[in-house]
Tab-separated table of C-alpha atoms in Angstrom:
chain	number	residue	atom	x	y	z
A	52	UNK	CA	-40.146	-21.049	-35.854
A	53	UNK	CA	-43.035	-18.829	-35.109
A	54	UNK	CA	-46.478	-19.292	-36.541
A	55	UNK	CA	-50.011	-17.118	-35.296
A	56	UNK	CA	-50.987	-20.610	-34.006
A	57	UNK	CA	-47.829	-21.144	-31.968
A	58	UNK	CA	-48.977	-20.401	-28.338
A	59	UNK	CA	-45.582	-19.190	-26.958
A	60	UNK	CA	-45.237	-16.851	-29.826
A	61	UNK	CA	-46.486	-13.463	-28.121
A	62	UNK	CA	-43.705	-14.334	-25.809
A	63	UNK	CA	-41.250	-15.012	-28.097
A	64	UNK	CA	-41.750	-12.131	-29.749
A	65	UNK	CA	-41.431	-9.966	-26.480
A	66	UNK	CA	-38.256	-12.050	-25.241
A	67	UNK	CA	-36.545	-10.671	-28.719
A	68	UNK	CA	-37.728	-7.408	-28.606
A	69	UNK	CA	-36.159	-7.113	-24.931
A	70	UNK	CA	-32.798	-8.317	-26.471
A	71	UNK	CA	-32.619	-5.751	-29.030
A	72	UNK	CA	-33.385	-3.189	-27.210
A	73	UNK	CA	-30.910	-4.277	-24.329
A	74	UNK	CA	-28.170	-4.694	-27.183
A	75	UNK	CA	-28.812	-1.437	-28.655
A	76	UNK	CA	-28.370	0.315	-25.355
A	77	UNK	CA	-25.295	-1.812	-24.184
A	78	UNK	CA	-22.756	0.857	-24.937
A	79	UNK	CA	-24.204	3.238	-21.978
A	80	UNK	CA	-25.096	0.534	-19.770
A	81	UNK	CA	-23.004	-0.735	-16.261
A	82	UNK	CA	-23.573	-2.413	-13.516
A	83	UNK	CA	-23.747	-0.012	-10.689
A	84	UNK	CA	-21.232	-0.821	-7.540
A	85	UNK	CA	-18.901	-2.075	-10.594
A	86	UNK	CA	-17.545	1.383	-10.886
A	87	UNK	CA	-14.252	2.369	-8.858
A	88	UNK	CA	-15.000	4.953	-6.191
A	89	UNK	CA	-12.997	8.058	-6.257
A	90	UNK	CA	-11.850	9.254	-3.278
A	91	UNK	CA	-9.901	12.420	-1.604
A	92	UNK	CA	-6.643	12.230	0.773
A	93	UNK	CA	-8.018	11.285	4.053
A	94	UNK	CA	-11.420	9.686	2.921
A	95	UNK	CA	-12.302	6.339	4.717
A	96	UNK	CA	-11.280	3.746	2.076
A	97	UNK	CA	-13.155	0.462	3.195
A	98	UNK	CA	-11.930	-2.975	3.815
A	99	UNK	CA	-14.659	-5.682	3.802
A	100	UNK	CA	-14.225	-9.055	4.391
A	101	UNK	CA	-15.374	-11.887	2.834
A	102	UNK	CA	-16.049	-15.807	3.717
A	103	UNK	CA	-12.663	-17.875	3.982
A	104	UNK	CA	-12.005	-20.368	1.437
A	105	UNK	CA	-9.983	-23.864	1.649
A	106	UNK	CA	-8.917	-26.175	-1.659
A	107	UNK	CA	-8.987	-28.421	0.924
A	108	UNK	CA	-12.884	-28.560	1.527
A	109	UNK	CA	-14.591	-26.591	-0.782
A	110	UNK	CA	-16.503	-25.344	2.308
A	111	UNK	CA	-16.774	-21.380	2.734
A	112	UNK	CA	-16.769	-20.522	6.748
A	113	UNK	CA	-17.810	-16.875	7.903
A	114	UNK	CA	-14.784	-14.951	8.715
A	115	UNK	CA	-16.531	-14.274	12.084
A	116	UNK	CA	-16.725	-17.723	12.704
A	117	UNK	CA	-12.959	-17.386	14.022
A	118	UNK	CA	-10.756	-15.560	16.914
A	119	UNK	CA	-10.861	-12.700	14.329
A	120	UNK	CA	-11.220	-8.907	15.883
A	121	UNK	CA	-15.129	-7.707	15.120
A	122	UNK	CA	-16.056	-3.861	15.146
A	123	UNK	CA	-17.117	-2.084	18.103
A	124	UNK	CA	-20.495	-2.443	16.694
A	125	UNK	CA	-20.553	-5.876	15.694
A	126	UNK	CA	-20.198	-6.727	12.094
A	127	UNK	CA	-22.465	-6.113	9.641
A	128	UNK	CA	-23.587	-7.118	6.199
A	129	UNK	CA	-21.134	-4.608	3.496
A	130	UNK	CA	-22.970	-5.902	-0.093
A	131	UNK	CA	-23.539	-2.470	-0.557
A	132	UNK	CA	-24.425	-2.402	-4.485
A	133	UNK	CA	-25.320	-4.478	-7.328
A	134	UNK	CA	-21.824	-5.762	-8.183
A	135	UNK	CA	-21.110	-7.230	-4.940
A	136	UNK	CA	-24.481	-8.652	-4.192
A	137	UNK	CA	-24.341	-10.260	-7.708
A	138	UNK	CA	-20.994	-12.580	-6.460
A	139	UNK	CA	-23.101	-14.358	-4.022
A	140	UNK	CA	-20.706	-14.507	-1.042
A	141	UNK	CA	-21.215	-13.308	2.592
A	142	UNK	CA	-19.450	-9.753	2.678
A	143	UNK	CA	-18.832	-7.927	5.901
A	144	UNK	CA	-17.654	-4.575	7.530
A	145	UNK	CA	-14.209	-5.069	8.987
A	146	UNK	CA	-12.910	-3.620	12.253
A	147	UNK	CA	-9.533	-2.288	9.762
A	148	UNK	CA	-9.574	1.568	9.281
A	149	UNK	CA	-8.186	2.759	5.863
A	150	UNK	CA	-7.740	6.201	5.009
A	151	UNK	CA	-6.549	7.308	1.440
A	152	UNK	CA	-2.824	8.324	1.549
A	153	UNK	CA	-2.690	7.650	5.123
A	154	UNK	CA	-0.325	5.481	6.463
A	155	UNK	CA	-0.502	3.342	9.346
A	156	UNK	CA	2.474	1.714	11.326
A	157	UNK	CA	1.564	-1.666	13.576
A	158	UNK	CA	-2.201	-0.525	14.511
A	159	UNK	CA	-3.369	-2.551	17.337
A	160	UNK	CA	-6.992	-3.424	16.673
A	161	UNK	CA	-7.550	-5.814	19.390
A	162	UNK	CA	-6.317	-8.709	21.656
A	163	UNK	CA	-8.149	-11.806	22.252
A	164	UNK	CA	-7.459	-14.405	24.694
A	165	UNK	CA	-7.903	-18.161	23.216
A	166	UNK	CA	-10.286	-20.316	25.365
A	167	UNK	CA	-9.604	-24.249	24.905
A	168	UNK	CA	-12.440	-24.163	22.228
A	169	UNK	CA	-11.202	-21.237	19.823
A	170	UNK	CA	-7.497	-22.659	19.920
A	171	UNK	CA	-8.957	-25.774	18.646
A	172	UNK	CA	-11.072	-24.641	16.301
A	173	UNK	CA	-8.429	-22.079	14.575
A	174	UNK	CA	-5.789	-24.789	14.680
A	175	UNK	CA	-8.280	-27.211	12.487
A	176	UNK	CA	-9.430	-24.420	9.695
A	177	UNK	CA	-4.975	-23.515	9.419
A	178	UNK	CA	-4.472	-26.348	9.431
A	179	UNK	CA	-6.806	-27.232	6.411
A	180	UNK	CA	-5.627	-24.482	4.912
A	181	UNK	CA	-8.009	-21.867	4.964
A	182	UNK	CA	-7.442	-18.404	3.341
A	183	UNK	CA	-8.840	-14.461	3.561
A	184	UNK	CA	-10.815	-13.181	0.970
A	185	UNK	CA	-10.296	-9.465	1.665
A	186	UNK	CA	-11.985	-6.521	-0.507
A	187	UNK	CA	-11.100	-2.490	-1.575
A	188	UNK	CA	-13.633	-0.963	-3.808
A	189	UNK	CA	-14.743	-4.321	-5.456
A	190	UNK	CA	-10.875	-5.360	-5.661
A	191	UNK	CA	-10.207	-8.642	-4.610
A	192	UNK	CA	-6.676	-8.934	-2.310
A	193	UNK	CA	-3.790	-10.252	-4.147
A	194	UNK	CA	-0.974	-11.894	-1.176
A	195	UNK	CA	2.601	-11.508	-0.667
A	196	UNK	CA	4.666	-14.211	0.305
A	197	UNK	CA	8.170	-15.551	0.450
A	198	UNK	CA	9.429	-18.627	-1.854
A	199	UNK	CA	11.595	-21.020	-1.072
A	200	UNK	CA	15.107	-19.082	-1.968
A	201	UNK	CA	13.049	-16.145	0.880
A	202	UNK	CA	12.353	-13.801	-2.051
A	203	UNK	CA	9.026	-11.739	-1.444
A	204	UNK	CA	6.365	-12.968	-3.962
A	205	UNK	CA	2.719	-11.840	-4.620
A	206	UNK	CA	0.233	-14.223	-5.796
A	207	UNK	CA	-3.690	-12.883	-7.230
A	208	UNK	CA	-5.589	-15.612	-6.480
A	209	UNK	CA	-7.009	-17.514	-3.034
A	210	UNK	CA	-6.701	-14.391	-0.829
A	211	UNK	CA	-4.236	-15.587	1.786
A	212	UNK	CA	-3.433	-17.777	4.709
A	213	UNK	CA	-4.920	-17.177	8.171
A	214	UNK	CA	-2.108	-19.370	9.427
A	215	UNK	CA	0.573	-21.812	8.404
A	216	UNK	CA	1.908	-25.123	10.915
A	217	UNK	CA	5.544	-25.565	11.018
A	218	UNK	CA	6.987	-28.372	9.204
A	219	UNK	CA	9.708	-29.316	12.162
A	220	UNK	CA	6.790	-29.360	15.246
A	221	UNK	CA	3.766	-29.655	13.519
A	222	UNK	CA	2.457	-26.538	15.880
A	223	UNK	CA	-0.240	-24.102	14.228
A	224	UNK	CA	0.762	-20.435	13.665
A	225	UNK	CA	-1.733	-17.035	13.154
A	226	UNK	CA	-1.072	-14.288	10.736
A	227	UNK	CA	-1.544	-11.919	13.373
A	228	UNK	CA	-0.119	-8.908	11.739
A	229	UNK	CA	-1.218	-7.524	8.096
A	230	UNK	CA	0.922	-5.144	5.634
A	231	UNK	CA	-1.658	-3.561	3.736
A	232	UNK	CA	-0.185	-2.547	0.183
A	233	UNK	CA	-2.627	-0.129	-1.606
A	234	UNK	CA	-2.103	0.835	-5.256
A	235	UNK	CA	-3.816	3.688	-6.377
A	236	UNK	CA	-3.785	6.468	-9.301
A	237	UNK	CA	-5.217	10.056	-9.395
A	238	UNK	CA	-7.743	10.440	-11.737
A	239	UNK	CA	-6.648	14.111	-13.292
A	240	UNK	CA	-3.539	15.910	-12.265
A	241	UNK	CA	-5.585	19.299	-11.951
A	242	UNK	CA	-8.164	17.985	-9.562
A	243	UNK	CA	-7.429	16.093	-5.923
A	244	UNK	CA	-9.173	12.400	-6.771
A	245	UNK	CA	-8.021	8.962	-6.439
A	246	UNK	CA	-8.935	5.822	-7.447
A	247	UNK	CA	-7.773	2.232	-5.608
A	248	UNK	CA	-6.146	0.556	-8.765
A	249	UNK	CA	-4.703	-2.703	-6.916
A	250	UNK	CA	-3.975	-4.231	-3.241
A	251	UNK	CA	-1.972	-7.060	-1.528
A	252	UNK	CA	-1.955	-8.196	2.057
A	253	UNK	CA	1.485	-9.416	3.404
A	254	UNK	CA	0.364	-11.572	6.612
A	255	UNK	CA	3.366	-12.337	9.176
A	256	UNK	CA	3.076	-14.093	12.905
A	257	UNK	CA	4.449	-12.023	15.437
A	258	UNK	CA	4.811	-12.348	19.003
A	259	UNK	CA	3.934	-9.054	20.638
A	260	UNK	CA	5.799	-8.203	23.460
A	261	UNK	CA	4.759	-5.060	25.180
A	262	UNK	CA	8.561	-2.673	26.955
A	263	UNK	CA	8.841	-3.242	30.339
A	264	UNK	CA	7.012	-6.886	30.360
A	265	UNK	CA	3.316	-5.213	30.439
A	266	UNK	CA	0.856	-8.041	30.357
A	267	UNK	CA	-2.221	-6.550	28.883
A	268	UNK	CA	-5.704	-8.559	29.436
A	269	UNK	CA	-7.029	-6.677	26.262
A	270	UNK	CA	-9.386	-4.244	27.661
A	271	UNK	CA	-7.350	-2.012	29.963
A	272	UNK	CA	-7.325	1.803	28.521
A	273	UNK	CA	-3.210	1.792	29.278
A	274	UNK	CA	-2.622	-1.279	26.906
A	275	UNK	CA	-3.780	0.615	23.578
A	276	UNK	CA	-0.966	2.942	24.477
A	277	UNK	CA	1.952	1.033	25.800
A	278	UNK	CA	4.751	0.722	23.541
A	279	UNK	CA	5.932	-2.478	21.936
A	280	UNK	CA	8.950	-4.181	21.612
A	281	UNK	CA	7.720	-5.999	18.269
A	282	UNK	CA	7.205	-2.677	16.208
A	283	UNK	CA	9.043	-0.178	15.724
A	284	UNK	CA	7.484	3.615	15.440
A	285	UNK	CA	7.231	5.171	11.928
A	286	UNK	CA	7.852	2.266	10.109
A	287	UNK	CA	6.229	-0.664	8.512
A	288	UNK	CA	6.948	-3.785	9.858
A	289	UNK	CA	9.968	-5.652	8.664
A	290	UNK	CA	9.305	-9.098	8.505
A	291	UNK	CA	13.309	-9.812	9.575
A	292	UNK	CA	12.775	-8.231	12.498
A	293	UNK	CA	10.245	-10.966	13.832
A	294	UNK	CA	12.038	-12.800	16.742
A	295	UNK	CA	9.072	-15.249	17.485
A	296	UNK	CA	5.820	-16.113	15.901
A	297	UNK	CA	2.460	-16.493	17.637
A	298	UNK	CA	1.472	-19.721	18.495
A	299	UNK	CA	-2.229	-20.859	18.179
A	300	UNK	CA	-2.255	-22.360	21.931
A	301	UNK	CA	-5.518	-22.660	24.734
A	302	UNK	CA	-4.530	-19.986	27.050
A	303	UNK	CA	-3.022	-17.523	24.747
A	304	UNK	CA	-3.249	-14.046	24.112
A	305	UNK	CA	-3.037	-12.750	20.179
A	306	UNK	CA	-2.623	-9.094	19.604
A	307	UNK	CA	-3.994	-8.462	16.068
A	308	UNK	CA	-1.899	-5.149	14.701
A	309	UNK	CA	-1.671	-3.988	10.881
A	310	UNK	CA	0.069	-1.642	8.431
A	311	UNK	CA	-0.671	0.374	5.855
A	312	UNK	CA	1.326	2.116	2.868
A	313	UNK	CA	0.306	3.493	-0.275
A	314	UNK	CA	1.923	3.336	-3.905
């Protein structure tokens, strides 16, 4: 109730006024960043990451703070508008390169070499379960899995594992490879423009093996080059065709690779 002697009343008055006027203009306003991006074959489509999440601790880590391959640059804050500042969570550039309509067949992005300290620490946050939150155009990742009977699955919530540890040896495993499923839709049949509708991220744990034996130490020119024995050229990776999965051990070497296909 407002009276002349009320002392908040001006305000009150002003608060309303705001209200109504935001109400009547709600029909033409948006939040901008909200908005999908349209984009034509071949534009750069980017992937942004965001902090990992556990049930298990209700403690959001970096992504950084992990083995994880960084741009050449070093990675930088990717809250680019409104909608994504608004969330509150620590988005970054990622070192993936996406390309609308492109596909890409087992990518090598980088290799790292575990030091005593890293092993440990990637074991713990697997271990406790820790997933990737990975965005496309304000599009949180859905994941694709197997269930128990082996049948693929894809879940929309919790982004996915970094990892999994092995129920007969109690060893700790890295999703080092990605399958990058991209749904998308063209926004008018007469006109070249595309819109990212959807996207899921199958992780797997491959070995990499490089023909002849090559042992790469991650930096030499020849190693982005040399074939592998764990992919197979043209073709997305079949998760059947894994013959060992990458161990999370001091002293080893994890090539990070990924696909990507479009539908």
């Amino acid at each position: 109730f407002c009276t002349q002697n009320t002392p908040w009343c001006g305000t009150m008055r002003s608060i309303v006024a705001s209200l109504l006027l935001l109400s009547s203009s709600a029909s033409a306003f948006y939040i901008p960043g909200v908005q999908p991006q349209t984009f034509s074959s071949g534009d750069e489509v980017p992937l942004k990451v965001n902090a990992m999440t556990s049930i298990h601790t209700q403690i959001p880590k970096d992504y950084y703070r992990l083995p994880f391959c960084q741009p050449a640059k070093g990675p930088s804050m990717a809250s680019e508008n409104l909608g994504e500042f608004l969330t509150g969570n620590k988005i970054q550039s990622s070192v993936y390169v996406l390309n609308m309509l492109t596909e890409v067949h087992c990518n090598r992005i980088c290799q790292v070499n575990l030091a005593k300290t890293e092993a440990m620490k990637l074991k713990l946050h697997i271990k406790y379960g820790y997933h990737n939150n990975w965005i496309i155009d304000n599009l949180p990742s859905a994941a694709v899995g197997l269930t128990a009977k082996g049948e693929r699955q894809k879940h929309y919530a919790g982004g996915f594992p970094i990892g999994f540890i092995a129920t007969d040896s109690g060893e700790a495993y890295i999703y080092n490879h990605v399958t990058i499923i991209v749904e998308y839709h063209q926004v008018d049949p007469n006109v070249e423009g595309y819109r990212v509708v959807g996207f899921a991220v199958e992780p797997m744990s491959i070995k990499h093996e490089f023909q002849g034996g090559y042992i790469w130490d991650g930096d030499e020119i020849e190693g982005w080059n040399k074939a592998l024995t764990t992919c197979t050229p043209g073709e997305i990776m079949d998760r059947k065709s894994i013959r060992a999965n990458q161990i999370v051990r001091s002293g080893e070497s994890i090539l990070y690779t990924y696909d990507v296909t479009w539908k």
